[in-house]
Coordinates of C-alpha atoms in Angstrom, one line a residue:
M1423 CA 109.3 134.3 181.0
A1424 CA 109.7 130.5 180.6
P1425 CA 108.7 128.6 183.8
I1426 CA 111.4 127.5 186.2
T1427 CA 111.0 123.9 187.4
I1428 CA 112.4 122.8 190.8
P1429 CA 112.1 119.4 192.4
G1430 CA 109.2 119.0 194.9
D1431 CA 108.8 116.5 197.6
G1432 CA 106.7 114.4 195.2
V1433 CA 105.8 115.9 191.8
D1434 CA 107.8 118.9 190.5
I1435 CA 107.1 122.6 191.2
R1436 CA 106.8 124.7 188.1
L1437 CA 107.1 128.5 188.8
W1438 CA 106.3 131.5 186.6
T1439 CA 108.5 133.6 188.9
R1440 CA 112.0 133.3 190.3
P1441 CA 112.2 130.9 193.3
E1442 CA 114.1 133.4 195.4
E1443 CA 111.1 135.8 195.1
V1444 CA 108.8 133.2 196.8
E1445 CA 108.7 133.7 200.6
E1446 CA 109.9 130.8 202.7
Q1447 CA 106.5 130.0 204.1
A1448 CA 105.0 129.8 200.7
M1449 CA 107.8 127.6 199.3
R1450 CA 107.3 125.3 202.2
Q1451 CA 103.6 125.1 201.4
L1452 CA 104.4 124.4 197.7
R1453 CA 106.6 121.5 198.8
N1454 CA 103.8 120.1 201.0
I1455 CA 101.4 120.3 198.1
S1456 CA 103.8 118.6 195.8
A1457 CA 104.0 115.7 198.2
L1458 CA 100.3 114.9 198.0
P1459 CA 100.0 111.4 196.7
W1460 CA 97.1 112.3 194.4
A1461 CA 99.0 115.2 192.6
V1462 CA 99.4 114.9 188.9
K1463 CA 102.4 116.0 186.8
H1464 CA 103.5 119.1 188.8
V1465 CA 102.2 122.1 190.8
A1466 CA 101.8 125.2 188.7
V1467 CA 102.8 128.4 190.5
M1468 CA 101.7 131.8 189.2
P1469 CA 103.8 135.0 189.4
D1470 CA 101.4 136.5 192.1
V1471 CA 102.2 133.6 194.5
H1472 CA 102.1 134.2 198.2
Y1473 CA 101.5 132.4 201.5
G1474 CA 97.9 131.3 202.3
R1475 CA 96.1 128.9 204.6
G1476 CA 96.9 125.3 203.6
A1477 CA 97.8 126.1 200.0
T1478 CA 99.5 129.1 198.6
V1479 CA 97.5 131.8 196.8
G1480 CA 98.5 131.6 193.2
S1481 CA 98.8 127.9 192.9
V1482 CA 97.2 125.5 190.5
I1483 CA 96.8 121.9 191.6
A1484 CA 95.6 118.9 189.6
L1485 CA 94.6 116.0 191.8
R1486 CA 93.6 112.5 190.7
D1487 CA 90.2 111.5 192.4
A1488 CA 90.8 113.9 195.3
V1489 CA 90.2 117.5 196.2
S1490 CA 91.5 119.7 199.1
P1491 CA 89.0 122.3 200.4
A1492 CA 91.8 124.4 201.8
A1493 CA 93.4 124.5 198.4
V1494 CA 90.3 126.2 197.1
G1495 CA 90.2 128.8 199.9
V1496 CA 87.5 130.0 202.2
D1497 CA 86.1 132.5 199.7
I1498 CA 84.7 129.9 197.4
G1499 CA 84.1 131.2 193.9
C1500 CA 85.8 134.5 194.5
G1501 CA 86.5 136.2 191.2
M1502 CA 86.2 139.2 188.9
T1503 CA 83.7 140.8 186.5
A1504 CA 84.2 143.7 184.2
V1505 CA 82.2 145.4 181.4
R1506 CA 83.1 148.1 179.0
T1507 CA 80.6 151.0 178.6
S1508 CA 79.8 153.4 175.8
L1509 CA 81.1 156.3 178.0
T1510 CA 84.4 158.0 177.6
A1511 CA 86.5 160.0 180.0
S1512 CA 85.0 163.2 178.7
D1513 CA 81.5 162.1 179.8
L1514 CA 82.6 161.9 183.4
P1515 CA 82.2 164.9 185.7
D1516 CA 85.3 166.7 187.1
S1517 CA 84.4 165.5 190.6
L1518 CA 83.6 161.8 191.0
R1519 CA 82.7 162.0 194.7
S1520 CA 78.9 162.0 193.9
L1521 CA 79.3 158.9 191.6
R1522 CA 81.2 157.1 194.3
N1523 CA 78.5 158.0 196.9
R1524 CA 75.7 156.7 194.6
I1525 CA 77.6 153.4 194.0
E1526 CA 78.1 152.9 197.7
A1527 CA 74.4 153.6 198.3
A1528 CA 73.5 150.9 195.8
V1529 CA 75.9 148.2 196.8
P1530 CA 76.4 147.4 200.5
V1531 CA 80.1 147.0 201.6
G1532 CA 81.9 145.4 204.5
F1533 CA 79.5 143.6 206.8
Q1534 CA 76.4 145.4 205.5
Q1535 CA 73.7 143.7 203.5
H1536 CA 70.5 144.6 201.6
D1537 CA 67.4 145.3 203.6
E1538 CA 65.5 143.2 201.0
P1539 CA 66.7 140.7 198.4
A1540 CA 68.4 142.7 195.6
F1541 CA 67.9 140.2 192.7
G1542 CA 64.8 140.0 190.5
D1543 CA 63.4 139.1 187.1
G1544 CA 66.0 141.3 185.4
D1545 CA 68.8 139.1 186.7
A1546 CA 69.8 136.1 184.7
G1547 CA 69.2 132.6 185.8
D1548 CA 66.6 130.5 187.6
W1549 CA 66.6 132.0 191.1
K1550 CA 63.9 129.8 192.5
A1551 CA 65.7 126.6 191.6
F1552 CA 69.0 128.1 192.9
W1553 CA 67.5 129.0 196.3
R1554 CA 65.8 125.6 196.6
G1555 CA 69.3 124.2 196.5
F1556 CA 70.1 125.9 199.7
E1557 CA 68.0 123.3 201.5
D1558 CA 70.3 120.6 200.3
L1559 CA 73.5 122.2 201.7
T1560 CA 75.1 120.8 204.9
P1561 CA 72.8 121.4 207.9
A1562 CA 75.6 123.4 209.5
V1563 CA 74.7 126.5 207.5
H1564 CA 70.9 126.2 207.4
A1565 CA 70.5 129.0 210.0
R1566 CA 72.3 131.4 207.5
A1567 CA 69.6 131.3 204.8
E1568 CA 68.3 134.8 205.4
K1569 CA 71.8 136.3 205.6
A1570 CA 72.8 134.5 202.4
L1571 CA 69.7 135.8 200.7
R1572 CA 70.4 139.5 201.7
Q1573 CA 74.1 139.3 200.9
I1574 CA 73.5 138.6 197.2
G1575 CA 74.7 141.8 195.5
T1576 CA 77.1 142.9 198.2
L1577 CA 80.8 143.6 198.1
G1578 CA 82.3 142.5 201.4
G1579 CA 85.6 143.8 202.6
G1580 CA 89.3 143.0 202.5
N1581 CA 90.7 142.9 199.0
H1582 CA 87.3 143.1 197.4
F1583 CA 86.5 146.2 195.4
L1584 CA 84.3 147.9 192.9
E1585 CA 85.8 150.3 190.4
V1586 CA 85.1 152.7 187.5
C1587 CA 88.1 152.6 185.2
L1588 CA 89.4 154.1 182.0
D1589 CA 91.3 152.0 179.4
T1590 CA 94.1 153.4 177.2
D1591 CA 91.5 154.6 174.7
Q1592 CA 89.7 156.6 177.5
Q1593 CA 86.8 154.2 177.4
V1594 CA 84.9 153.8 180.7
W1595 CA 84.7 150.3 182.3
V1596 CA 83.1 148.9 185.4
M1597 CA 85.1 146.3 187.3
L1598 CA 84.5 144.4 190.5
H1599 CA 86.0 141.7 192.7
S1600 CA 84.0 139.6 195.2
G1601 CA 83.0 136.1 196.0
S1602 CA 80.5 133.9 198.0
R1603 CA 80.4 136.2 201.1
N1604 CA 79.7 134.7 204.5
I1605 CA 77.9 131.6 203.2
G1606 CA 80.9 130.5 201.1
N1607 CA 83.2 131.0 204.1
E1608 CA 81.1 129.0 206.4
L1609 CA 80.7 126.1 203.9
A1610 CA 84.5 126.1 203.4
Q1611 CA 85.3 126.1 207.1
H1612 CA 82.8 123.3 207.8
H1613 CA 84.3 121.0 205.1
I1614 CA 87.9 121.8 206.0
S1615 CA 87.1 120.7 209.5
V1616 CA 85.5 117.5 208.3
A1617 CA 88.4 116.7 206.0
R1618 CA 91.0 117.1 208.8
K1619 CA 89.4 114.3 210.8
L1620 CA 89.5 111.7 208.0
A1621 CA 91.9 108.8 208.6
H1622 CA 93.6 108.9 205.2
N1623 CA 94.8 112.5 206.0
A1624 CA 96.5 111.6 209.2
E1625 CA 100.1 111.5 207.8
L1626 CA 99.9 114.6 205.6
P1627 CA 102.7 117.2 206.2
D1628 CA 100.1 119.9 206.7
P1629 CA 96.7 119.1 208.3
D1630 CA 95.1 122.0 206.3
L1631 CA 95.9 120.1 203.1
A1632 CA 93.4 117.4 204.0
V1633 CA 91.6 116.0 201.0
F1634 CA 88.3 114.3 200.2
L1635 CA 88.5 111.1 198.1
A1636 CA 86.3 110.2 195.1
G1637 CA 83.5 107.8 195.8
T1638 CA 83.1 108.8 199.5
P1639 CA 80.0 110.6 201.0
E1640 CA 82.3 113.3 202.3
M1641 CA 83.5 114.1 198.8
A1642 CA 80.0 114.1 197.4
A1643 CA 78.8 116.5 200.1
Y1644 CA 81.7 118.8 199.6
R1645 CA 81.4 119.0 195.8
H1646 CA 77.6 119.6 196.1
D1647 CA 78.2 122.5 198.5
L1648 CA 81.2 123.8 196.6
Y1649 CA 79.4 124.1 193.2
W1650 CA 76.5 125.8 194.9
A1651 CA 78.8 128.3 196.5
Q1652 CA 80.6 128.9 193.2
D1653 CA 77.3 129.6 191.6
Y1654 CA 76.4 132.0 194.5
A1655 CA 79.6 133.9 193.9
R1656 CA 78.9 134.2 190.2
R1657 CA 75.3 135.4 190.9
N1658 CA 76.6 137.8 193.5
R1659 CA 78.9 139.6 191.1
S1660 CA 76.2 139.6 188.4
V1661 CA 73.7 141.4 190.7
M1662 CA 76.3 143.9 191.8
L1663 CA 77.2 144.7 188.3
R1664 CA 73.6 145.3 187.4
L1665 CA 73.2 147.6 190.4
V1666 CA 76.3 149.7 189.4
C1667 CA 75.1 149.8 185.8
D1668 CA 71.7 151.0 187.0
V1669 CA 73.6 153.9 188.8
L1670 CA 75.3 154.8 185.5
R1671 CA 72.0 154.6 183.7
G1672 CA 70.6 157.1 186.2
E1673 CA 73.6 159.4 185.6
F1674 CA 74.0 159.0 181.8
E1675 CA 70.8 158.4 180.0
R1676 CA 72.3 157.0 176.8
V1677 CA 75.0 154.7 178.3
R1678 CA 75.3 151.2 176.8
F1679 CA 77.2 148.2 178.0
D1680 CA 79.1 145.4 176.2
E1681 CA 78.9 141.8 177.1
P1682 CA 80.4 141.3 180.6
I1683 CA 83.6 139.4 181.2
S1684 CA 83.6 137.2 184.3
C1685 CA 86.0 134.7 185.9
H1686 CA 86.4 132.7 189.1
H1687 CA 89.8 132.6 190.7
N1688 CA 89.1 130.4 193.8
Y1689 CA 87.4 127.2 192.5
V1690 CA 87.5 123.6 191.4
A1691 CA 86.8 122.3 187.9
E1692 CA 86.7 118.9 186.3
E1693 CA 89.2 119.0 183.4
T1694 CA 91.5 116.8 181.3
H1695 CA 95.2 117.5 181.4
F1696 CA 98.1 115.5 180.0
G1697 CA 95.6 112.8 179.0
E1698 CA 94.1 112.3 182.4
D1699 CA 90.8 113.4 184.0
V1700 CA 91.6 115.4 187.1
L1701 CA 90.1 117.9 189.5
V1702 CA 91.9 121.2 189.1
T1703 CA 92.0 123.6 192.0
R1704 CA 92.8 127.2 191.2
K1705 CA 93.4 129.2 194.3
G1706 CA 94.3 132.7 193.3
A1707 CA 94.4 131.7 189.6
I1708 CA 92.2 132.1 186.6
R1709 CA 91.5 129.7 183.7
A1710 CA 93.4 130.9 180.6
G1711 CA 92.4 128.4 177.9
L1712 CA 93.1 129.4 174.3
G1713 CA 91.0 132.5 173.5
E1714 CA 89.3 132.7 176.9
L1715 CA 89.0 136.2 178.4
G1716 CA 90.0 136.9 182.0
I1717 CA 90.8 139.7 184.4
I1718 CA 94.0 140.3 186.3
P1719 CA 93.7 143.3 188.7
G1720 CA 96.5 145.2 190.4
S1721 CA 95.7 147.2 193.6
M1722 CA 93.5 150.2 194.4
G1723 CA 96.0 152.6 192.9
T1724 CA 97.5 150.8 190.0
G1725 CA 96.4 149.4 186.7
S1726 CA 94.5 146.2 185.9
Y1727 CA 94.3 144.0 182.8
V1728 CA 91.8 142.3 180.7
V1729 CA 93.7 139.3 179.1
R1730 CA 93.1 136.5 176.6
G1731 CA 94.4 133.0 177.4
L1732 CA 97.0 131.4 175.3
G1733 CA 96.1 127.9 176.4
N1734 CA 99.5 126.9 177.8
P1735 CA 99.2 123.2 178.9
E1736 CA 102.1 123.5 181.4
S1737 CA 100.1 125.9 183.6
F1738 CA 97.0 123.6 183.4
L1739 CA 95.6 126.4 181.2
S1740 CA 95.9 129.0 184.0
A1741 CA 97.2 132.5 184.8
S1742 CA 97.5 134.7 187.8
H1743 CA 94.5 136.2 189.5
G1744 CA 96.1 139.6 190.3
A1745 CA 99.3 141.3 191.4
G1746 CA 99.4 139.3 194.7
R1747 CA 100.4 140.6 198.1
K1748 CA 104.1 141.1 198.9
M1749 CA 103.4 141.6 202.6
S1750 CA 100.8 140.6 205.2
R1751 CA 98.0 143.0 206.2
T1752 CA 99.6 143.3 209.7
K1753 CA 102.9 144.3 208.2
A1754 CA 101.2 146.8 205.9
K1755 CA 99.4 148.5 208.8
K1756 CA 102.7 148.8 210.7
L1757 CA 104.7 150.1 207.7
F1758 CA 102.2 152.5 206.1
T1759 CA 100.0 155.4 207.2
A1760 CA 96.8 157.0 205.9
K1761 CA 99.0 159.7 204.5
D1762 CA 100.9 157.1 202.5
L1763 CA 97.6 155.7 201.2
A1764 CA 96.5 159.1 200.1
E1765 CA 99.8 159.6 198.2
Q1766 CA 99.7 156.2 196.5
T1767 CA 96.0 156.6 195.4
A1768 CA 96.4 160.2 194.2
G1769 CA 93.9 160.8 191.4
V1770 CA 91.6 158.0 192.5
E1771 CA 88.2 158.8 194.2
C1772 CA 88.3 156.3 197.1
R1773 CA 88.6 155.8 200.8
K1774 CA 92.0 157.2 202.1
D1775 CA 91.6 156.4 205.8
A1776 CA 93.4 154.1 208.2
G1777 CA 90.7 151.4 207.8
V1778 CA 92.0 150.4 204.4
V1779 CA 95.7 151.0 204.8
D1780 CA 96.3 147.2 204.6
E1781 CA 95.1 147.5 201.0
I1782 CA 97.6 150.2 200.0
P1783 CA 99.3 149.7 196.6
G1784 CA 102.7 149.3 198.4
A1785 CA 101.5 146.1 200.0
Y1786 CA 101.1 144.4 196.6
K1787 CA 103.6 143.2 194.0
D1788 CA 104.2 145.2 190.8
V1789 CA 101.3 144.1 188.5
E1790 CA 103.4 145.2 185.4
K1791 CA 106.0 142.6 186.3
V1792 CA 103.4 140.0 187.1
I1793 CA 101.9 140.4 183.6
A1794 CA 105.3 140.3 182.0
S1795 CA 106.2 137.1 183.8
Q1796 CA 103.3 135.2 182.2
S1797 CA 103.6 136.3 178.6
D1798 CA 103.4 132.7 177.6
L1799 CA 100.1 132.3 179.5
V1800 CA 98.1 135.3 178.4
E1801 CA 98.1 138.3 176.0
V1802 CA 96.8 141.7 177.1
V1803 CA 93.5 142.8 175.6
A1804 CA 93.1 146.1 177.6
K1805 CA 94.8 147.9 180.3
L1806 CA 92.6 149.7 182.8
K1807 CA 93.3 152.4 185.4
Q1808 CA 90.7 153.1 188.1
V1809 CA 89.3 156.6 188.7
V1810 CA 86.8 155.5 191.3
C1811 CA 87.5 152.7 193.8
V1812 CA 84.9 151.5 196.4
K1813 CA 86.3 149.4 199.3
G1814 CA 84.5 147.8 202.2

């Protein structure tokens, strides 16, 4: 669909969904964002938009010489990774319970962590240099070094997941969704608190939209910690993917893997848009530059998509990060039961207990409609359907 532009309280608001489908709280947030004096051109709103802390999930904001830590979110660097394997559906056993159990044994979920660091020489990147960078983070998190070390290669909980999927050609894929774990959350909370106290933020319509300004020590400290946390999230997904691929290697001797696809969807990037150098914040949105591959998941019982960006400048080269919630976790727990979850995840080897009812497919928007609403932003490369889903 073509985007719909409505006036904001400063710059315009450009939506890839119908305005009446955006809940009132989220629309109020979008107006608050549009009023930021540093905002450039317009606020781009993805079709999976919904209410979030400070800034809506599914919003793309370009700021001139400023960045709002709450507009990034507390799970800095959260994103997706997927890889196609050489396996097909016929290679999988009739019962997938054992495969799910082996994956859960290899990758800690929820609040669990590895007993020993899970990364090694086989994992890409200079790990020694990366961990030396921990010492330069804000002192507020220095006591978390050991926890951060052991949470590399772990899934977490909430909407994070790890899946084995089939595409429409019956090829097997591995796909996962996670971020910067506790260390990213603590860094975000610290900097949001610092930003709220700065004098230039005193008159903002929402204190959670507080920004750091270029050229200040607070901005320098935040950007240093932010980029470290984004790298942590990327490495976390990389190690998890290797752990799951190792499980598959143990099950299927001749399995091979294509080049992985990976993308952040809670992050900041230095980019140029409409002839101006800006700091782009994508909170619940992926970059969709021309030809760039991305991943847009649905829910634990519906399909997901691998997509290729079309490079639409009006969205700041962005697309949605998923289906997006259509109700809060609290409402989902009140409305649905474990029996509903079992029915809506029929055919998927996954948890079907009350502990994950808030992640039931019925709590999410229709991912098919979300994809259709951004046909000018991305094209579909592959449609995936999970057969195994691991949740925290």
